[in-house]
PDB file of C-alpha atoms in Angstrom:
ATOM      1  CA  UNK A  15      88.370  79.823  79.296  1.00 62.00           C
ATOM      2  CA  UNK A  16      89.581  83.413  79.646  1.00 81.00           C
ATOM      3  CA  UNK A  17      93.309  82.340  78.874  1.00 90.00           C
ATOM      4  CA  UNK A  18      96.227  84.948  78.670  1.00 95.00           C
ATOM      5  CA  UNK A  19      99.491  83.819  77.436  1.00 96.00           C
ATOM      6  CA  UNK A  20     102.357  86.191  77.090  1.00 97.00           C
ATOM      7  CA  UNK A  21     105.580  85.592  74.809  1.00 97.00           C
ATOM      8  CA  UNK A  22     108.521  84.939  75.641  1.00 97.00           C
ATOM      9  CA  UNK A  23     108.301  84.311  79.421  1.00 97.00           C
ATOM     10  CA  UNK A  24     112.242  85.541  79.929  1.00 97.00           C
ATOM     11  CA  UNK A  25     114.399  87.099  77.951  1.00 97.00           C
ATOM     12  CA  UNK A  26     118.216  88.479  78.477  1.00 97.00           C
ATOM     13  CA  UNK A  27     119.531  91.627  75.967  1.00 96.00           C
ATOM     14  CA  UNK A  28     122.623  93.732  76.320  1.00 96.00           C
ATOM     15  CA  UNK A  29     121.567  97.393  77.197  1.00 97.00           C
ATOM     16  CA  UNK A  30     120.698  99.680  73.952  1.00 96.00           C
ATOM     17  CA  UNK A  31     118.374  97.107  72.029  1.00 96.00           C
ATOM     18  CA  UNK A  32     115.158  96.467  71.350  1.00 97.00           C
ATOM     19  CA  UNK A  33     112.640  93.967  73.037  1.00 97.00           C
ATOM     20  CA  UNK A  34     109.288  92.992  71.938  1.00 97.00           C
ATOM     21  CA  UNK A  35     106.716  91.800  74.448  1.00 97.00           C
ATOM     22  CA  UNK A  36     103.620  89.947  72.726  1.00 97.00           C
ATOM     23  CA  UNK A  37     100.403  89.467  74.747  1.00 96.00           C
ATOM     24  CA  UNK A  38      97.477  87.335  73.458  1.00 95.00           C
ATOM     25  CA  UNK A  39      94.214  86.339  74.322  1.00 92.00           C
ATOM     26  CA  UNK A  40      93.809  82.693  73.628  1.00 92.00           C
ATOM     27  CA  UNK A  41      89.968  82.419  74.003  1.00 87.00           C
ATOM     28  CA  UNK A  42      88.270  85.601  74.073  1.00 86.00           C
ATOM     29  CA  UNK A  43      88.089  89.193  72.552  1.00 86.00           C
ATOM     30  CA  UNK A  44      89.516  92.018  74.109  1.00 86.00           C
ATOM     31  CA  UNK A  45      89.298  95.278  73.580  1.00 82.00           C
ATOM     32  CA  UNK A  46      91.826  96.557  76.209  1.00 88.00           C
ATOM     33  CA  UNK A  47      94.867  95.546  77.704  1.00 92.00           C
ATOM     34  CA  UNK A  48      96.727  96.401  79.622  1.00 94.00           C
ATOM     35  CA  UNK A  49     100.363  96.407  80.813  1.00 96.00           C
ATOM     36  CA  UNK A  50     101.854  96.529  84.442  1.00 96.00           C
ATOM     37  CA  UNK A  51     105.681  96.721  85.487  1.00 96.00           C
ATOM     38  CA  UNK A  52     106.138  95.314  89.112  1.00 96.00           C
ATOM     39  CA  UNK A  53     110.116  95.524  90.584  1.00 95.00           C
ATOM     40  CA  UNK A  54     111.158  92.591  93.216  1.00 91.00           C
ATOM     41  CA  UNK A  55     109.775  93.493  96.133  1.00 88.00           C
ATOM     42  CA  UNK A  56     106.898  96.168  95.065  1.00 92.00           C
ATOM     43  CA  UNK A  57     103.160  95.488  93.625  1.00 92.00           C
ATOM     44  CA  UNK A  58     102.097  96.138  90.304  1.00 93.00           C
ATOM     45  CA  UNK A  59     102.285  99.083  88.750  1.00 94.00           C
ATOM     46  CA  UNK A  60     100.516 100.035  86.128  1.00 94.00           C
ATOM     47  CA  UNK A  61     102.121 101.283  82.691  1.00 95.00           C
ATOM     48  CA  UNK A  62      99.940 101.950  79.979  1.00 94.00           C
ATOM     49  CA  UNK A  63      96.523 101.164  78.635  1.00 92.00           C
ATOM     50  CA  UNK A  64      96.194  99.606  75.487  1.00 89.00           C
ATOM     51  CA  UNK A  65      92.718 100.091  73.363  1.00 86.00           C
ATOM     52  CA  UNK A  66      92.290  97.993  69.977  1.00 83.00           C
ATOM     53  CA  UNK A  67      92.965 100.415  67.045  1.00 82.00           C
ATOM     54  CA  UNK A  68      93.582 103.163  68.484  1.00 84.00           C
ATOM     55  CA  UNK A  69      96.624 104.899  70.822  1.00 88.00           C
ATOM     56  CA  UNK A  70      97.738 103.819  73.970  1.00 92.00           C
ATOM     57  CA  UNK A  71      97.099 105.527  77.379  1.00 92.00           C
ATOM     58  CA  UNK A  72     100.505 105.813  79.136  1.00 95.00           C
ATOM     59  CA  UNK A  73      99.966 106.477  83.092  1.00 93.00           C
ATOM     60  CA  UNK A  74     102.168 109.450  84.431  1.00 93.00           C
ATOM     61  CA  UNK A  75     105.861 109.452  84.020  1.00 93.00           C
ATOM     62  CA  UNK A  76     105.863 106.307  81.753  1.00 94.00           C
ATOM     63  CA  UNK A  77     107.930 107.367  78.801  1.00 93.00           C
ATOM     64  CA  UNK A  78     105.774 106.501  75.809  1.00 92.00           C
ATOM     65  CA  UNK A  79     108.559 106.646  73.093  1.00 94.00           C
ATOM     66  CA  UNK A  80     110.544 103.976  75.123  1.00 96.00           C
ATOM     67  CA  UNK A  81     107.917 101.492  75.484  1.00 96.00           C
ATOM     68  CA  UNK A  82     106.057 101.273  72.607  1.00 95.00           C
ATOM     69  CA  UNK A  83     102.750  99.630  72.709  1.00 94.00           C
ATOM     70  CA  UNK A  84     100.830  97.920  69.384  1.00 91.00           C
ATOM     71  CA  UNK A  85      97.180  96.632  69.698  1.00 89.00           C
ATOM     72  CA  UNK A  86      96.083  95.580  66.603  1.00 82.00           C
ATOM     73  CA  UNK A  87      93.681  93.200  66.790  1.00 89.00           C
ATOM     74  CA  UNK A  88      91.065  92.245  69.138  1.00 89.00           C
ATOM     75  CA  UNK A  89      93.608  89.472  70.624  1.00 92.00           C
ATOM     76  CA  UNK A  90      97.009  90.599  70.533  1.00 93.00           C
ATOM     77  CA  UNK A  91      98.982  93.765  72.284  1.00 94.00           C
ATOM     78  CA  UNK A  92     102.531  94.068  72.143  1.00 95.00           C
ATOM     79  CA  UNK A  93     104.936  95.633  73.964  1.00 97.00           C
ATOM     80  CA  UNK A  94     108.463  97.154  72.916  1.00 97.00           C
ATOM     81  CA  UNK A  95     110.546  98.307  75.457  1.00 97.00           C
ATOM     82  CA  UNK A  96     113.449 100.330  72.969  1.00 96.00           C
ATOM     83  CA  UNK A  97     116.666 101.267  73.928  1.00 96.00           C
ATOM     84  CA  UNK A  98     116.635  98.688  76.575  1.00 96.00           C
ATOM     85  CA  UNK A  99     118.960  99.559  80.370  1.00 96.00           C
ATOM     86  CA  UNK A 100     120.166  98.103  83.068  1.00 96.00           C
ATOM     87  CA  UNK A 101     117.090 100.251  84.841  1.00 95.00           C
ATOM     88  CA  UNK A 102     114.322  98.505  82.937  1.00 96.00           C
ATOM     89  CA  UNK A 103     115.018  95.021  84.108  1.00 97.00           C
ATOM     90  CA  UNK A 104     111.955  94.393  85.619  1.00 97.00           C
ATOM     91  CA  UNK A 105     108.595  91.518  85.438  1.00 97.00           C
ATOM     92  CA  UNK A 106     106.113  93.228  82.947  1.00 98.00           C
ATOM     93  CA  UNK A 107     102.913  91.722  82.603  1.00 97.00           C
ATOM     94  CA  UNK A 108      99.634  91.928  80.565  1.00 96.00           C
ATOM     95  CA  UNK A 109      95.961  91.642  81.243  1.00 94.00           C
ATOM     96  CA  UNK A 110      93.132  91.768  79.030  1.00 91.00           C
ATOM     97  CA  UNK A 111      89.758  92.660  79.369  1.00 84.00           C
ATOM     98  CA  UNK A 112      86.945  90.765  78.065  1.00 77.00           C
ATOM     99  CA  UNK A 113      84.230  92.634  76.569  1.00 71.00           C
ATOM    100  CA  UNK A 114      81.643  89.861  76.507  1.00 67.00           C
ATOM    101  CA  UNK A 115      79.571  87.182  78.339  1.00 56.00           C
ATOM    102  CA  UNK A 116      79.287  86.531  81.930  1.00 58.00           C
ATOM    103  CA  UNK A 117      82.936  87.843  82.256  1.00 58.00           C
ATOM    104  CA  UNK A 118      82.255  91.204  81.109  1.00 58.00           C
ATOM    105  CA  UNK A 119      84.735  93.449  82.156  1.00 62.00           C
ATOM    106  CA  UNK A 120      86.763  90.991  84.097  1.00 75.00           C
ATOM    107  CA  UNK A 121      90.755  91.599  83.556  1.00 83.00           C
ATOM    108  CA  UNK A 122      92.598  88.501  83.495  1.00 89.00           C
ATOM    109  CA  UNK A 123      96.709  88.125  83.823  1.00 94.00           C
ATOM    110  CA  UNK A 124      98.673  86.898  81.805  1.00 96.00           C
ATOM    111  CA  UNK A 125     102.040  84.653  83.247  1.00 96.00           C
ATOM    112  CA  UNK A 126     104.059  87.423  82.704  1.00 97.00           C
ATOM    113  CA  UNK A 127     107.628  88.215  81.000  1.00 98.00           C
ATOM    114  CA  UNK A 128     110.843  88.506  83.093  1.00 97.00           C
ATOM    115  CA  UNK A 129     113.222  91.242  81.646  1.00 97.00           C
ATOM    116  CA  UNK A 130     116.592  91.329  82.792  1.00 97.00           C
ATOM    117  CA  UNK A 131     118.703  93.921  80.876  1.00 97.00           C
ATOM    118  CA  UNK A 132     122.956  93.612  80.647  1.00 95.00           C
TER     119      UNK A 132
ATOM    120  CA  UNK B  25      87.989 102.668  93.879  1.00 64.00           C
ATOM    121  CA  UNK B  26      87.299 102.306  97.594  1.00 66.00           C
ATOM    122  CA  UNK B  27      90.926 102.393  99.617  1.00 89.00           C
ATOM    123  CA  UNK B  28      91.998  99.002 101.195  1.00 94.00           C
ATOM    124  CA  UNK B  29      94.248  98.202 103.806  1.00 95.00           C
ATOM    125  CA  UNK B  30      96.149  94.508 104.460  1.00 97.00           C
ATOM    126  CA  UNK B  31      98.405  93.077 107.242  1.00 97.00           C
ATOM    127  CA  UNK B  32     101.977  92.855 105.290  1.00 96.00           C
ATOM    128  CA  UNK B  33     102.679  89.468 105.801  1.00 97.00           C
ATOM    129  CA  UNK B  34     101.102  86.419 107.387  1.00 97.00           C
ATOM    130  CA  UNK B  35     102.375  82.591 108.423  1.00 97.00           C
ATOM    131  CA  UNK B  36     100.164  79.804 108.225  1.00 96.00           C
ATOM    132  CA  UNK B  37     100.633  75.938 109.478  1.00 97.00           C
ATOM    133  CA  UNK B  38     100.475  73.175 106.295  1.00 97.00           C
ATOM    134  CA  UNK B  39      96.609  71.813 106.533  1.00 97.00           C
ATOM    135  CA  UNK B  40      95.523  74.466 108.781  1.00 97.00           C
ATOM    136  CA  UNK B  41      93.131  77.557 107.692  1.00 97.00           C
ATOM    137  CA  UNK B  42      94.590  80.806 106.247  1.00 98.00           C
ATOM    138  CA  UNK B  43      92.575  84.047 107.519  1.00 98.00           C
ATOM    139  CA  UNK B  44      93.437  87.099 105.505  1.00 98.00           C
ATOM    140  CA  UNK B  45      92.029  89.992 106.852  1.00 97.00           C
ATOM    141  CA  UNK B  46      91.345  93.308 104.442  1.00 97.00           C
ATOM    142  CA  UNK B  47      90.032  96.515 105.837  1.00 96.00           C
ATOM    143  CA  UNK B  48      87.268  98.786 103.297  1.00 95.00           C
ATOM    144  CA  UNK B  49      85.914 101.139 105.299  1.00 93.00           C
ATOM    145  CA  UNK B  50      85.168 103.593 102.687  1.00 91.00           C
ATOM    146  CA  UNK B  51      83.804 101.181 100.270  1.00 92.00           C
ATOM    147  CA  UNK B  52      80.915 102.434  98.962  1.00 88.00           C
ATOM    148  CA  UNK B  53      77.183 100.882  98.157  1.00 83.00           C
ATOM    149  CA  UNK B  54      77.575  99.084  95.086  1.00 87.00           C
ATOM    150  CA  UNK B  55      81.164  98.689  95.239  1.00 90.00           C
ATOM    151  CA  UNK B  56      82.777  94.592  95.349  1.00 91.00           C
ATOM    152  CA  UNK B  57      85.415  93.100  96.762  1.00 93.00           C
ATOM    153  CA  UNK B  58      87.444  90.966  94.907  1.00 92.00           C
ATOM    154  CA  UNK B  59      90.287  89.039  96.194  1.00 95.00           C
ATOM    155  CA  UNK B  60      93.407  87.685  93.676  1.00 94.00           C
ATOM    156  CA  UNK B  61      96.779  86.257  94.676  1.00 96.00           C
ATOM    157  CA  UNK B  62     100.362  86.515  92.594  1.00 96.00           C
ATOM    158  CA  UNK B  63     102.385  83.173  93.157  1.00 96.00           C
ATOM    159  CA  UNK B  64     106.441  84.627  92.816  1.00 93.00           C
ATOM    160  CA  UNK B  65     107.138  85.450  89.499  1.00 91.00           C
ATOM    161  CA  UNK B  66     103.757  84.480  88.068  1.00 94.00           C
ATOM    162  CA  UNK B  67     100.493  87.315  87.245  1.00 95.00           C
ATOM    163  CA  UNK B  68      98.176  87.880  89.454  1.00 94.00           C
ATOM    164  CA  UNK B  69      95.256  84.751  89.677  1.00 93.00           C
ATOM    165  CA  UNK B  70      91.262  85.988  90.323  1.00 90.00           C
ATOM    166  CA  UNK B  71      90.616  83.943  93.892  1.00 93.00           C
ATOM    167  CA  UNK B  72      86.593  84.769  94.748  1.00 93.00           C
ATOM    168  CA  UNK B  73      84.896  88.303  94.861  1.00 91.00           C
ATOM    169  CA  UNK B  74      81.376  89.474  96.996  1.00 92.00           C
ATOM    170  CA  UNK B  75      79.096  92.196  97.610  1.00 92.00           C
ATOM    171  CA  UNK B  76      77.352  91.570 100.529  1.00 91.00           C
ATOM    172  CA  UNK B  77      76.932  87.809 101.142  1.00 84.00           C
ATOM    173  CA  UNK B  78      79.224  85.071 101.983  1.00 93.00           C
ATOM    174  CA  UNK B  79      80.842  83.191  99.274  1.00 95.00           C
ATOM    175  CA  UNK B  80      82.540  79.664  98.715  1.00 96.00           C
ATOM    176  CA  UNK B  81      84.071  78.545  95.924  1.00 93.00           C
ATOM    177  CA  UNK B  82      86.679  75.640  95.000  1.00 93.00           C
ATOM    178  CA  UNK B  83      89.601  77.909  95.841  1.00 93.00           C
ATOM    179  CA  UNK B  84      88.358  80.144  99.070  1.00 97.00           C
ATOM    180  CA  UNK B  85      85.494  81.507 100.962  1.00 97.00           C
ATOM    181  CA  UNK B  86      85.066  85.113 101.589  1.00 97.00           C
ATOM    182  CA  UNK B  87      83.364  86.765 104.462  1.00 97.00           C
ATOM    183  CA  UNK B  88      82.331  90.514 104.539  1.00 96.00           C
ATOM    184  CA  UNK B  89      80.813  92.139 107.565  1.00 95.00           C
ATOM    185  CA  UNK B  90      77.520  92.976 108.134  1.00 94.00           C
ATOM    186  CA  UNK B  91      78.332  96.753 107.785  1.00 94.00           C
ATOM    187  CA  UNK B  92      80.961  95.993 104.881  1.00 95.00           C
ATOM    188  CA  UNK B  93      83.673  97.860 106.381  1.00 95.00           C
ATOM    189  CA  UNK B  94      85.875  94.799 106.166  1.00 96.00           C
ATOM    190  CA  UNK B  95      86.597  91.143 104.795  1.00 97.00           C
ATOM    191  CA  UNK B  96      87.996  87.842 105.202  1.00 98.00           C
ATOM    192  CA  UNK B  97      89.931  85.720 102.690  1.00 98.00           C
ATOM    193  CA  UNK B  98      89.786  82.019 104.050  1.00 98.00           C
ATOM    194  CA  UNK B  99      91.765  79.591 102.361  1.00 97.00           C
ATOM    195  CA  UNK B 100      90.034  76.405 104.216  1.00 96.00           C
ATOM    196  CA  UNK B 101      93.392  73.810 104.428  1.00 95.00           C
ATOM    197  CA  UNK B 102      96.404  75.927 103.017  1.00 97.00           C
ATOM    198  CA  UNK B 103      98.907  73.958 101.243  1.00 97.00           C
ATOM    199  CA  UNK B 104     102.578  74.876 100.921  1.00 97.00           C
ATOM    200  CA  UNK B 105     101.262  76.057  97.265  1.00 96.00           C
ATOM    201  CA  UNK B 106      99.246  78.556  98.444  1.00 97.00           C
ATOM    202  CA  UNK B 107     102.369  81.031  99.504  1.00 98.00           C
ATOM    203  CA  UNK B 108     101.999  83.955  97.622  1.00 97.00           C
ATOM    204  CA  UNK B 109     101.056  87.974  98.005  1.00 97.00           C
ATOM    205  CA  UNK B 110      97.333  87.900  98.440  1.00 98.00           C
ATOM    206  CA  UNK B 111      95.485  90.929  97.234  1.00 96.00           C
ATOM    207  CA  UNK B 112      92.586  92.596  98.429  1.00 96.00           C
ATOM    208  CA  UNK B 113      90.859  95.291  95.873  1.00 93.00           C
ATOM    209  CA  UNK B 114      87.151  97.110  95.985  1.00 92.00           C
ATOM    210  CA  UNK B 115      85.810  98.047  92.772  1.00 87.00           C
ATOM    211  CA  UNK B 116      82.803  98.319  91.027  1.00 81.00           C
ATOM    212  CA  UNK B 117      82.284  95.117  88.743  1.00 74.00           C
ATOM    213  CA  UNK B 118      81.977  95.452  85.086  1.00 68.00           C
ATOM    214  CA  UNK B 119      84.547  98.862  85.917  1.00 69.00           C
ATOM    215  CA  UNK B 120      86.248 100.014  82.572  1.00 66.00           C
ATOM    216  CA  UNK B 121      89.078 100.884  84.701  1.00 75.00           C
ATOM    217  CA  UNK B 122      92.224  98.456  85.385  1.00 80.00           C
ATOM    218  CA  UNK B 123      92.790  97.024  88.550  1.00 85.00           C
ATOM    219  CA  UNK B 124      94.788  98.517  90.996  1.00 86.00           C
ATOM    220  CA  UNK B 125      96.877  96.465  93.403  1.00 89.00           C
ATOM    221  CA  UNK B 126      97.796  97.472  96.873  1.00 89.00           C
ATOM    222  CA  UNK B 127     101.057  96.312  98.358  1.00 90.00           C
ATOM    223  CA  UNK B 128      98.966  93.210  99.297  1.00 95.00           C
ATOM    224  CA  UNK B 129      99.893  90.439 102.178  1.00 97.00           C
ATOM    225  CA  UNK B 130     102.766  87.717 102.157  1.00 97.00           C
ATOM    226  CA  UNK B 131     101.160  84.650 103.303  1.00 98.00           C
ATOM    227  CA  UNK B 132     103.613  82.201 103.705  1.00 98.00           C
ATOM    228  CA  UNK B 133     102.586  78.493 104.372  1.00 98.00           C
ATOM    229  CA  UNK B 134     104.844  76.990 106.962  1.00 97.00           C
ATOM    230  CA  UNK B 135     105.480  72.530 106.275  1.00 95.00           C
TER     231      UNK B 135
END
């Protein structure tokens, strides 16, 4: 159990579009995610904080118009990194938290999504 | 969260015991310490996490001090598969806040 997958695991796009991150949780309800950037070499750093139906909670200097973060349901958070650069090539990943059971509380990673930027 | 402080990097012989060493000093009363590990370009994987007593599970044991001040991450017969940034964090369990990673240790398993 506690399963976090993350969609698509790599992608490529030419600087100035759009590209959607989707993070799921495959067997349990959560409601918060959230999303961490980490550049080769460095530790993970969180971005934002993503709460089920309501806004996100971007950590200082994190540019909330640029990445755009959706959490809908109790299962799914997405994240859109717009106007993509050269300077957001990075590995984001997603954790959730699940809100019930023995893992209360526990986050849990997804695999991640590598982001390189042209 | 209670500060915590880990060698950079570590080498360990194929078969032999891994000893990560993490430093709390100001953890405080109720406060855990969990342990996860990031494999290179994976997320971050839960390893084991204490309070007070030893503990052993199928992955690692983990052995805080009598005074808590520090810990011990001990992979029993590291495999070239365990390389990876190991990463030592105090919180409170059942927190509502994320998890904050340090800059963690290398520990690279040597064939």
């Amino acid at each position: 159990g506690a399963v976090v997958s993350q969609h698509p695991s790599r992608v490529i796009c030419k600087s100035g579009t759009s590209v959607k991150i989707e993070c799921r949780s495959l067997d349990f309800q959560a409601t918060t995610m959230f999303w961490y950037r980490q550049f080769p070499k460095q530790s993970l750093m969180l971005m934002a904080t993503s709460n089920e139906g309501s806004k996100a909670t971007y950590e200082q200097g994190v540019e909330k118009d640029k990445f755009l973060i959706n959490h809908a349901s109790l299962t799914l958070s997405t994240l859109t990194v717009t106007s993509a650069h050269p300077e957001d090539s990075s590995f984001y990943i997603c954790s959730a938290r699940d809100i019930s059971g023995d893992l209360r509380n526990e986050q849990f990673f997804g695999p991640g999504t590598r982001l390189t930027v042209l | 969260d209670a500060k915590t402080t880990q060698p950079p990097s570590m080498d360990c012989a194929e078969g032999r015991a891994a000893n990560l060493p993490c430093n709390h000093s100001t953890i405080s009363g109720n406060e855990y310490v969990y342990w996860y590990r990031q494999i290179h370009s994976q997320g971050p994987q839960y390893i084991i996490h204490g309070l007070k007593n030893n503990e052993t599970n199928e992955m690692a044991s983990l052995i805080i001090t009598e005074d808590r001040k520090s810990s011990t991450l001990i992979l029993p017969h590291a495999t070239l598969r365990d390389t990876a940034v190991y990463y030592c964090i105090v919180r409170l369990p059942g927190s509502a806040r994320q998890l904050t990673f340090g800059s963690g240790t290398q520990l690279t398993v040597l064939p």
